[in-house]
Each structure stands twice: as structure tokens, then as C-alpha cells.
PDB file of C-alpha atoms in Angstrom:
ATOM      1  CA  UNK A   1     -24.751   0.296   6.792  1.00  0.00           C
ATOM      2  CA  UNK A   2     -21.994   2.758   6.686  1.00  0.00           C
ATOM      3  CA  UNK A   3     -18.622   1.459   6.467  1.00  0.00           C
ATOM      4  CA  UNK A   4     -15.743   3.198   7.678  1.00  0.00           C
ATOM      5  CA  UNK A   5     -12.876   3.104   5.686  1.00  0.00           C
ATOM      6  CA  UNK A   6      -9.421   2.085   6.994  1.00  0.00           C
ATOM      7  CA  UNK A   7      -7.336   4.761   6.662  1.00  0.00           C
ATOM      8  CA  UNK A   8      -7.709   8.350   8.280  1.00  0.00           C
ATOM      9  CA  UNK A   9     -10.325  10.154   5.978  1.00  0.00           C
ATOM     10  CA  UNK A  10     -12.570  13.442   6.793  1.00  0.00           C
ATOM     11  CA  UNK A  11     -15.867  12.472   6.396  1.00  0.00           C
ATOM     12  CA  UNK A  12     -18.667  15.058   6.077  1.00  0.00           C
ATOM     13  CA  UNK A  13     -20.719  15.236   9.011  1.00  0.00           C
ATOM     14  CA  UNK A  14     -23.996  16.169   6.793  1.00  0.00           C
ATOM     15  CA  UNK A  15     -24.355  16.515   3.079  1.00  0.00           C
ATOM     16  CA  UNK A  16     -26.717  19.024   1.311  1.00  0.00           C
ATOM     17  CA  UNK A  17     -30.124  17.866  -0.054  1.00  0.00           C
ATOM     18  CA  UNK A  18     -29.261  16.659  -3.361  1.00  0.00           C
ATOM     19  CA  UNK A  19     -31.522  18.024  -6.594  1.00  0.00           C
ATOM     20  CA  UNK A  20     -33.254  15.311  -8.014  1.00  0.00           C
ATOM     21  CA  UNK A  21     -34.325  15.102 -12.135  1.00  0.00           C
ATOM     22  CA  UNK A  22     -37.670  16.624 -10.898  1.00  0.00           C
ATOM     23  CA  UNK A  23     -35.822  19.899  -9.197  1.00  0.00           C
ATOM     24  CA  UNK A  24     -32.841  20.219 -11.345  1.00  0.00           C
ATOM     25  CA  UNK A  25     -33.079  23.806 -13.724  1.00  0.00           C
ATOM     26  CA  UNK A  26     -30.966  25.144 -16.464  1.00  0.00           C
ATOM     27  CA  UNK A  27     -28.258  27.617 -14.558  1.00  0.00           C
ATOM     28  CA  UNK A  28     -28.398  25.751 -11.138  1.00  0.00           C
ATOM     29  CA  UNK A  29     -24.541  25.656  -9.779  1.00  0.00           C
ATOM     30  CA  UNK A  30     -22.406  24.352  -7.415  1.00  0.00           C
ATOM     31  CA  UNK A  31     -19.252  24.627  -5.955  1.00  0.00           C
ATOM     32  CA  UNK A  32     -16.437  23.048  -3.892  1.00  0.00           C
ATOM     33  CA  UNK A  33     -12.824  24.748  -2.868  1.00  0.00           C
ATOM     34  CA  UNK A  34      -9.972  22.379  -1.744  1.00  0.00           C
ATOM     35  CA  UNK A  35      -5.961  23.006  -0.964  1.00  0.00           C
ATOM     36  CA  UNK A  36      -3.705  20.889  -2.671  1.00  0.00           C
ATOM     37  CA  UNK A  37      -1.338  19.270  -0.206  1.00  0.00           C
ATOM     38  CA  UNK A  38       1.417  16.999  -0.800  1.00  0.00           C
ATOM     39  CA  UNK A  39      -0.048  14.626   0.931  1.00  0.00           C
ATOM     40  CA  UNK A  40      -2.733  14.766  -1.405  1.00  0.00           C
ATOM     41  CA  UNK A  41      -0.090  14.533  -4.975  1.00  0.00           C
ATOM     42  CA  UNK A  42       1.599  11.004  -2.788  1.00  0.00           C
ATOM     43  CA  UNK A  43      -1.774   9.545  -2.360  1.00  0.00           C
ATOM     44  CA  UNK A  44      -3.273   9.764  -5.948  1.00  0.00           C
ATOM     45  CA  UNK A  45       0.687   9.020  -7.136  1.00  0.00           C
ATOM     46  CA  UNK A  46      -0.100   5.917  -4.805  1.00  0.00           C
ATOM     47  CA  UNK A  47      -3.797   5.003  -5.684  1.00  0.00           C
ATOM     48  CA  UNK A  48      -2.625   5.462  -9.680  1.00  0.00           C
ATOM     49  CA  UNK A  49       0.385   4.446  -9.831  1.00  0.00           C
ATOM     50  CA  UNK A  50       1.164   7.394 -11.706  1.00  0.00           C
ATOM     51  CA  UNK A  51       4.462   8.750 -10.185  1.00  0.00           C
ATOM     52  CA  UNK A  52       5.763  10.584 -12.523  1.00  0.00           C
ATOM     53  CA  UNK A  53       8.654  12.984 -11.251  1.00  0.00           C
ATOM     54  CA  UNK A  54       6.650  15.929 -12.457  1.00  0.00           C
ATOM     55  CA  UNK A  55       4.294  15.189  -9.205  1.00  0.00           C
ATOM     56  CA  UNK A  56       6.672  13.770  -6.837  1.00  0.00           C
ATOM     57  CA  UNK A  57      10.283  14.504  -7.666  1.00  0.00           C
ATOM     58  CA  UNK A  58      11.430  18.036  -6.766  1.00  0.00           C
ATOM     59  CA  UNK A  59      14.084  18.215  -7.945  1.00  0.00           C
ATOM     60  CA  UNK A  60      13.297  16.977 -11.310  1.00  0.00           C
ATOM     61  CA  UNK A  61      10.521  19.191 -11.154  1.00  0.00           C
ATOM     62  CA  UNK A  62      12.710  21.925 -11.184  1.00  0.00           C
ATOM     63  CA  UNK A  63      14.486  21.593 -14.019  1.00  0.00           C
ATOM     64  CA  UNK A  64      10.956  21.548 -15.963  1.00  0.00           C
ATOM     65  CA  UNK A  65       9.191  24.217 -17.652  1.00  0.00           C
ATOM     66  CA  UNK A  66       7.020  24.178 -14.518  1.00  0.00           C
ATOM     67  CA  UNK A  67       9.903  25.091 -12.161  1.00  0.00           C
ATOM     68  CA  UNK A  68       8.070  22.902  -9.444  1.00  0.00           C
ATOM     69  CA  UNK A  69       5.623  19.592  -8.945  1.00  0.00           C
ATOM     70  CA  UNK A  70       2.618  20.086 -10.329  1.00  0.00           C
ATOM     71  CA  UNK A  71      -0.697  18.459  -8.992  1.00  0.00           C
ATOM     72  CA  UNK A  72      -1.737  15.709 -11.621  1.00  0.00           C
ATOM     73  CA  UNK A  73      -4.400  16.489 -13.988  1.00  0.00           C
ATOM     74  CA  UNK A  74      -6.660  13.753 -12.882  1.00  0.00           C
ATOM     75  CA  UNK A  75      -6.472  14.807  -9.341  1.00  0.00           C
ATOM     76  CA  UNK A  76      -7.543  18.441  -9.950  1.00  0.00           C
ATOM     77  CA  UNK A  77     -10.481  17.035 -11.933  1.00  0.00           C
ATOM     78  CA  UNK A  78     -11.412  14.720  -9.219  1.00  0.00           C
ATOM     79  CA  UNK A  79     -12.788  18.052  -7.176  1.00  0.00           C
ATOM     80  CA  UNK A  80     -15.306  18.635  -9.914  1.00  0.00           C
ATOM     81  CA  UNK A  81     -16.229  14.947  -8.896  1.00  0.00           C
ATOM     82  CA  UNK A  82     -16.826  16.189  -5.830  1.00  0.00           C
ATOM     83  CA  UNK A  83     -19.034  18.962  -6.679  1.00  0.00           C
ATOM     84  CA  UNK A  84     -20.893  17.242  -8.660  1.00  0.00           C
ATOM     85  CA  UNK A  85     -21.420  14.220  -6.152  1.00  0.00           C
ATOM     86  CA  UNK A  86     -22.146  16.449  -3.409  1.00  0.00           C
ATOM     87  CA  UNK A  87     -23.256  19.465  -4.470  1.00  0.00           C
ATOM     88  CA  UNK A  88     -25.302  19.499  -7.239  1.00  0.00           C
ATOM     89  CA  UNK A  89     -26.792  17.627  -8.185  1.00  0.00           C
ATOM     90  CA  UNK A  90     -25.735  16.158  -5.155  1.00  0.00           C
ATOM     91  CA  UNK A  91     -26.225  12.726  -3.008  1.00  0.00           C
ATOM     92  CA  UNK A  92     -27.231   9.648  -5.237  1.00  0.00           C
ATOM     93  CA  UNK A  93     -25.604  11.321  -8.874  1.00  0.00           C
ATOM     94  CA  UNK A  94     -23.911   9.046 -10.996  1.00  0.00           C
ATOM     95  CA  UNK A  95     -20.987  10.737 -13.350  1.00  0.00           C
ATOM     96  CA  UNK A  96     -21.189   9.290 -16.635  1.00  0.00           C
ATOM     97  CA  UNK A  97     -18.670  11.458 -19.173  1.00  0.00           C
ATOM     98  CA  UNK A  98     -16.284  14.247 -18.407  1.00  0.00           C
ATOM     99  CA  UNK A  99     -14.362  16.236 -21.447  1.00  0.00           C
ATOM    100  CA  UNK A 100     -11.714  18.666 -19.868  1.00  0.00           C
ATOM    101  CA  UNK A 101      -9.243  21.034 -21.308  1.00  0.00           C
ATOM    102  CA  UNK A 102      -6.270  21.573 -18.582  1.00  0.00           C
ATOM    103  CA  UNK A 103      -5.207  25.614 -19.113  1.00  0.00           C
ATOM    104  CA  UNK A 104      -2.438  25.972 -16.430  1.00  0.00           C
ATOM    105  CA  UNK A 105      -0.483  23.621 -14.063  1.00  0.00           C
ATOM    106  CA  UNK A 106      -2.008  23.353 -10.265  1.00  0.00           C
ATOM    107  CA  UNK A 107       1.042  23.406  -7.779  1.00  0.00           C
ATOM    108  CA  UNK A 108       1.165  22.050  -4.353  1.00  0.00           C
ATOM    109  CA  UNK A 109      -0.500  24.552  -2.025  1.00  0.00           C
ATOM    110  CA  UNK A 110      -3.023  26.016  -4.425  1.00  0.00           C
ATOM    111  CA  UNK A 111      -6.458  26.339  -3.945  1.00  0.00           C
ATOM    112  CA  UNK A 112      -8.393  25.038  -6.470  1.00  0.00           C
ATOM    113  CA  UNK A 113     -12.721  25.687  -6.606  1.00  0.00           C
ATOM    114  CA  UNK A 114     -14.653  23.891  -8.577  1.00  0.00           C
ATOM    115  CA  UNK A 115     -17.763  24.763 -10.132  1.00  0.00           C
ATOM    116  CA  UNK A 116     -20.514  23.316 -12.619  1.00  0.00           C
ATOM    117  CA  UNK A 117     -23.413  24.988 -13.622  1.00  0.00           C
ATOM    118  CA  UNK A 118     -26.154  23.275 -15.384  1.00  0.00           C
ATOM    119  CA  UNK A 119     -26.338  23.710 -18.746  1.00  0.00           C
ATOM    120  CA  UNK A 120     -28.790  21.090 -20.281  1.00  0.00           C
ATOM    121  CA  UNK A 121     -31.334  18.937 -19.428  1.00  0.00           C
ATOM    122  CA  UNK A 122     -30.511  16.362 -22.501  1.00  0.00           C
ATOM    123  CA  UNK A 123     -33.461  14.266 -21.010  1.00  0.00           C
ATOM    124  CA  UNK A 124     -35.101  13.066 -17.886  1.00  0.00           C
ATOM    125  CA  UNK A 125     -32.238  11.049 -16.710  1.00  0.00           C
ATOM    126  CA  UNK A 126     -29.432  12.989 -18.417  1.00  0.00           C
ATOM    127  CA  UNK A 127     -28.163  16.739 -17.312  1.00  0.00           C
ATOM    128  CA  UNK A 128     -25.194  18.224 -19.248  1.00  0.00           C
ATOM    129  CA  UNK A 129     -22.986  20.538 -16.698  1.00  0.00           C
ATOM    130  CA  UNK A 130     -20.423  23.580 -17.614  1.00  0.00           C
ATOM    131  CA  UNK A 131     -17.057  22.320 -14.501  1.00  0.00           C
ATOM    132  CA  UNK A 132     -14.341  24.588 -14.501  1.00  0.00           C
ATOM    133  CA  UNK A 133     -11.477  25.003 -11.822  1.00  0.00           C
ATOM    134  CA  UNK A 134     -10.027  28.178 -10.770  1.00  0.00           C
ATOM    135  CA  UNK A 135      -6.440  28.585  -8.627  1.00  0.00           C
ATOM    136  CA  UNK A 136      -6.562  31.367  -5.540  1.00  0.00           C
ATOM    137  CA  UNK A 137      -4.391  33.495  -8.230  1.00  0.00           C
ATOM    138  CA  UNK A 138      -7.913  34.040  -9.998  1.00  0.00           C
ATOM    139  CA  UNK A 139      -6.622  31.464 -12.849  1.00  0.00           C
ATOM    140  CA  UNK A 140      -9.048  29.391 -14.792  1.00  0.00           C
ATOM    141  CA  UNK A 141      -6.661  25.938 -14.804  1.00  0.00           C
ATOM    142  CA  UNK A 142      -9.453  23.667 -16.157  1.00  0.00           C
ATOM    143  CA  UNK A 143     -12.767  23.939 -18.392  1.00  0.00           C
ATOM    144  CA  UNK A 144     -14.982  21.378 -19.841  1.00  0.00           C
ATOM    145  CA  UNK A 145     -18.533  19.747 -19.519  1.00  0.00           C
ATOM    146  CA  UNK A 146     -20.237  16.559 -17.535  1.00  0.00           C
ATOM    147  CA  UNK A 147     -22.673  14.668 -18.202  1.00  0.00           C
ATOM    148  CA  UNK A 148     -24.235  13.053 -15.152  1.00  0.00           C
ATOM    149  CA  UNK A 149     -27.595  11.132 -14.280  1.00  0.00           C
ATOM    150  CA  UNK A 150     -29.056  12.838 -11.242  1.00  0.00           C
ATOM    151  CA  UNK A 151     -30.974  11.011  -8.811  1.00  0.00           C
ATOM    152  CA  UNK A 152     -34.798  10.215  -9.083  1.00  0.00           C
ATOM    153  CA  UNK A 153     -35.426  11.387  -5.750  1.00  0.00           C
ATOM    154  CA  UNK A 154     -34.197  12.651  -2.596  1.00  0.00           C
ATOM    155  CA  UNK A 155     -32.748  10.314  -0.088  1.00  0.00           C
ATOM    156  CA  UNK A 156     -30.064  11.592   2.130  1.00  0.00           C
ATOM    157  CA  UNK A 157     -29.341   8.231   3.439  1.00  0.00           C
TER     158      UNK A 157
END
């Protein structure tokens, strides 16, 4: 049964057929592009309890070597979360280890894709992704690797 969550949140309407261990190759990829809103820094500030003036204070934010908020670090990795849990592999993955190397600061407004690209197949139930994040300015602002374990087999619901 589907539950619907209490608070306003965009659901997807359909998801893509995830891969599954049996489908999953070397070089498969996946991607997902979101705009960082402010609403979006308040929330995770929220849901963390992270809200440090870097993210929500602009004034302090000012005076930093930034010049403005930044997005936190977390959130802009949570969007490889998402590519990874609904792209590919998709539906059903479970995310098991993410390292990440931040390059540049993600500022309210940007839009940040994600990508991963499979790298390894470590074993049947382990796949080793490349993730990296890239601003509309053409930046790269994050790079690292994932392992997940992808699903056994398709089921959509």
C-alpha cells in the first residue's frame, strides 16, 4: 500500500524499469538534474538540524569566502541518491557506501545533474558506480564512487 506522506511532496507519476543484477553492464549510466531552491537549503537545515549560517544566514554568508549561502554538502549528494534509486540501477536498489570529494560550493538557484556510470560489477549483488555532480556553469562540484546492491529482479511495484 502506498502511503502518502503528510506534507506537500512531488511524487513521480511513473518510474523507469529499474536494471536488475542480471541486466546491469560495465558503462551503463544515469542521470538526474534538480534546481536548488531555498526552500530546499530550510528543509534539509530542518530534517538535519544542521543550520549552520553558511546555508541559512545571508548575511553571514556574505561575509564568507563564499560571498553567499551555499547548498549543504549532504544535500547536493542526496541527488546522486536519487539517480541511483531511480535511475539506474533504479526501483528496488539499496545504497550501501558513498566516498565523495566536494570541488566547489553549490549556491541557491544552481542546477545541479547528477550522474553515475557503472564501473564494476564487484559481484552478483555488489555494483561499484563513478557519481559526479555538475552546476549549469559546466562545473564539476562533486566526484566520488557508490557502491550499491541492485535489485534481483524487476518489480515496478
Amino acid at each position: 500500500m502506498r502511503v502518502e506522506p503528510p506534507w506537500e511532496c512531488e511524487m513521480p507519476s511513473e518510474y523507469p524499469v529499474p536494471k536488475t543484477r542480471a541486466t546491469l553492464t560495465v558503462g551503463d549510466s544515469g542521470k538526474f538534474t534538480k534546481v536548488i531552491t531555498e526552500a530546499d537549503v530550510f528543509k534539509f537545515a530542518d530534517a538535519s538540524g544542521d543550520h549552520n549560517p553558511l546555508h541559512i544566514d545571508e548575511e553571514y554568508a556574505r561575509r564568507s569566502v563564499f560571498g553567499r549561502r551555499v547548498a549543504h554538502g549532504i544535500l547536493v549528494s542526496g541527488i546522486i541518491s536519487t539517480v541511483l534509486g531511480s535511475e539506474l540501477p533504479g526501483l528496488g536498489t539499496i545504497f550501501v557506501e558513498l566516498h565523495i570529494q566536494f570541488l566547489k560550493p553549490v549556491f541557491i538557484g544552481d542546477t545541479v545533474t547528477a550522474t553515475a556510470y557503472v564501473m564494476e560489477i564487484i559481484n552478483p549483488k555488489r555494483v561499484r558506480l563513478l557519481v559526479a555532480c555538475v552546476n549549469d556553469r559546466g562545473e564539476d562540484v562533486a566526484i566520488g564512487n557508490a557502491v550499491v546492491v541492485p535489485p534481483a529482479e524487476t518489480r515496478l511495484v
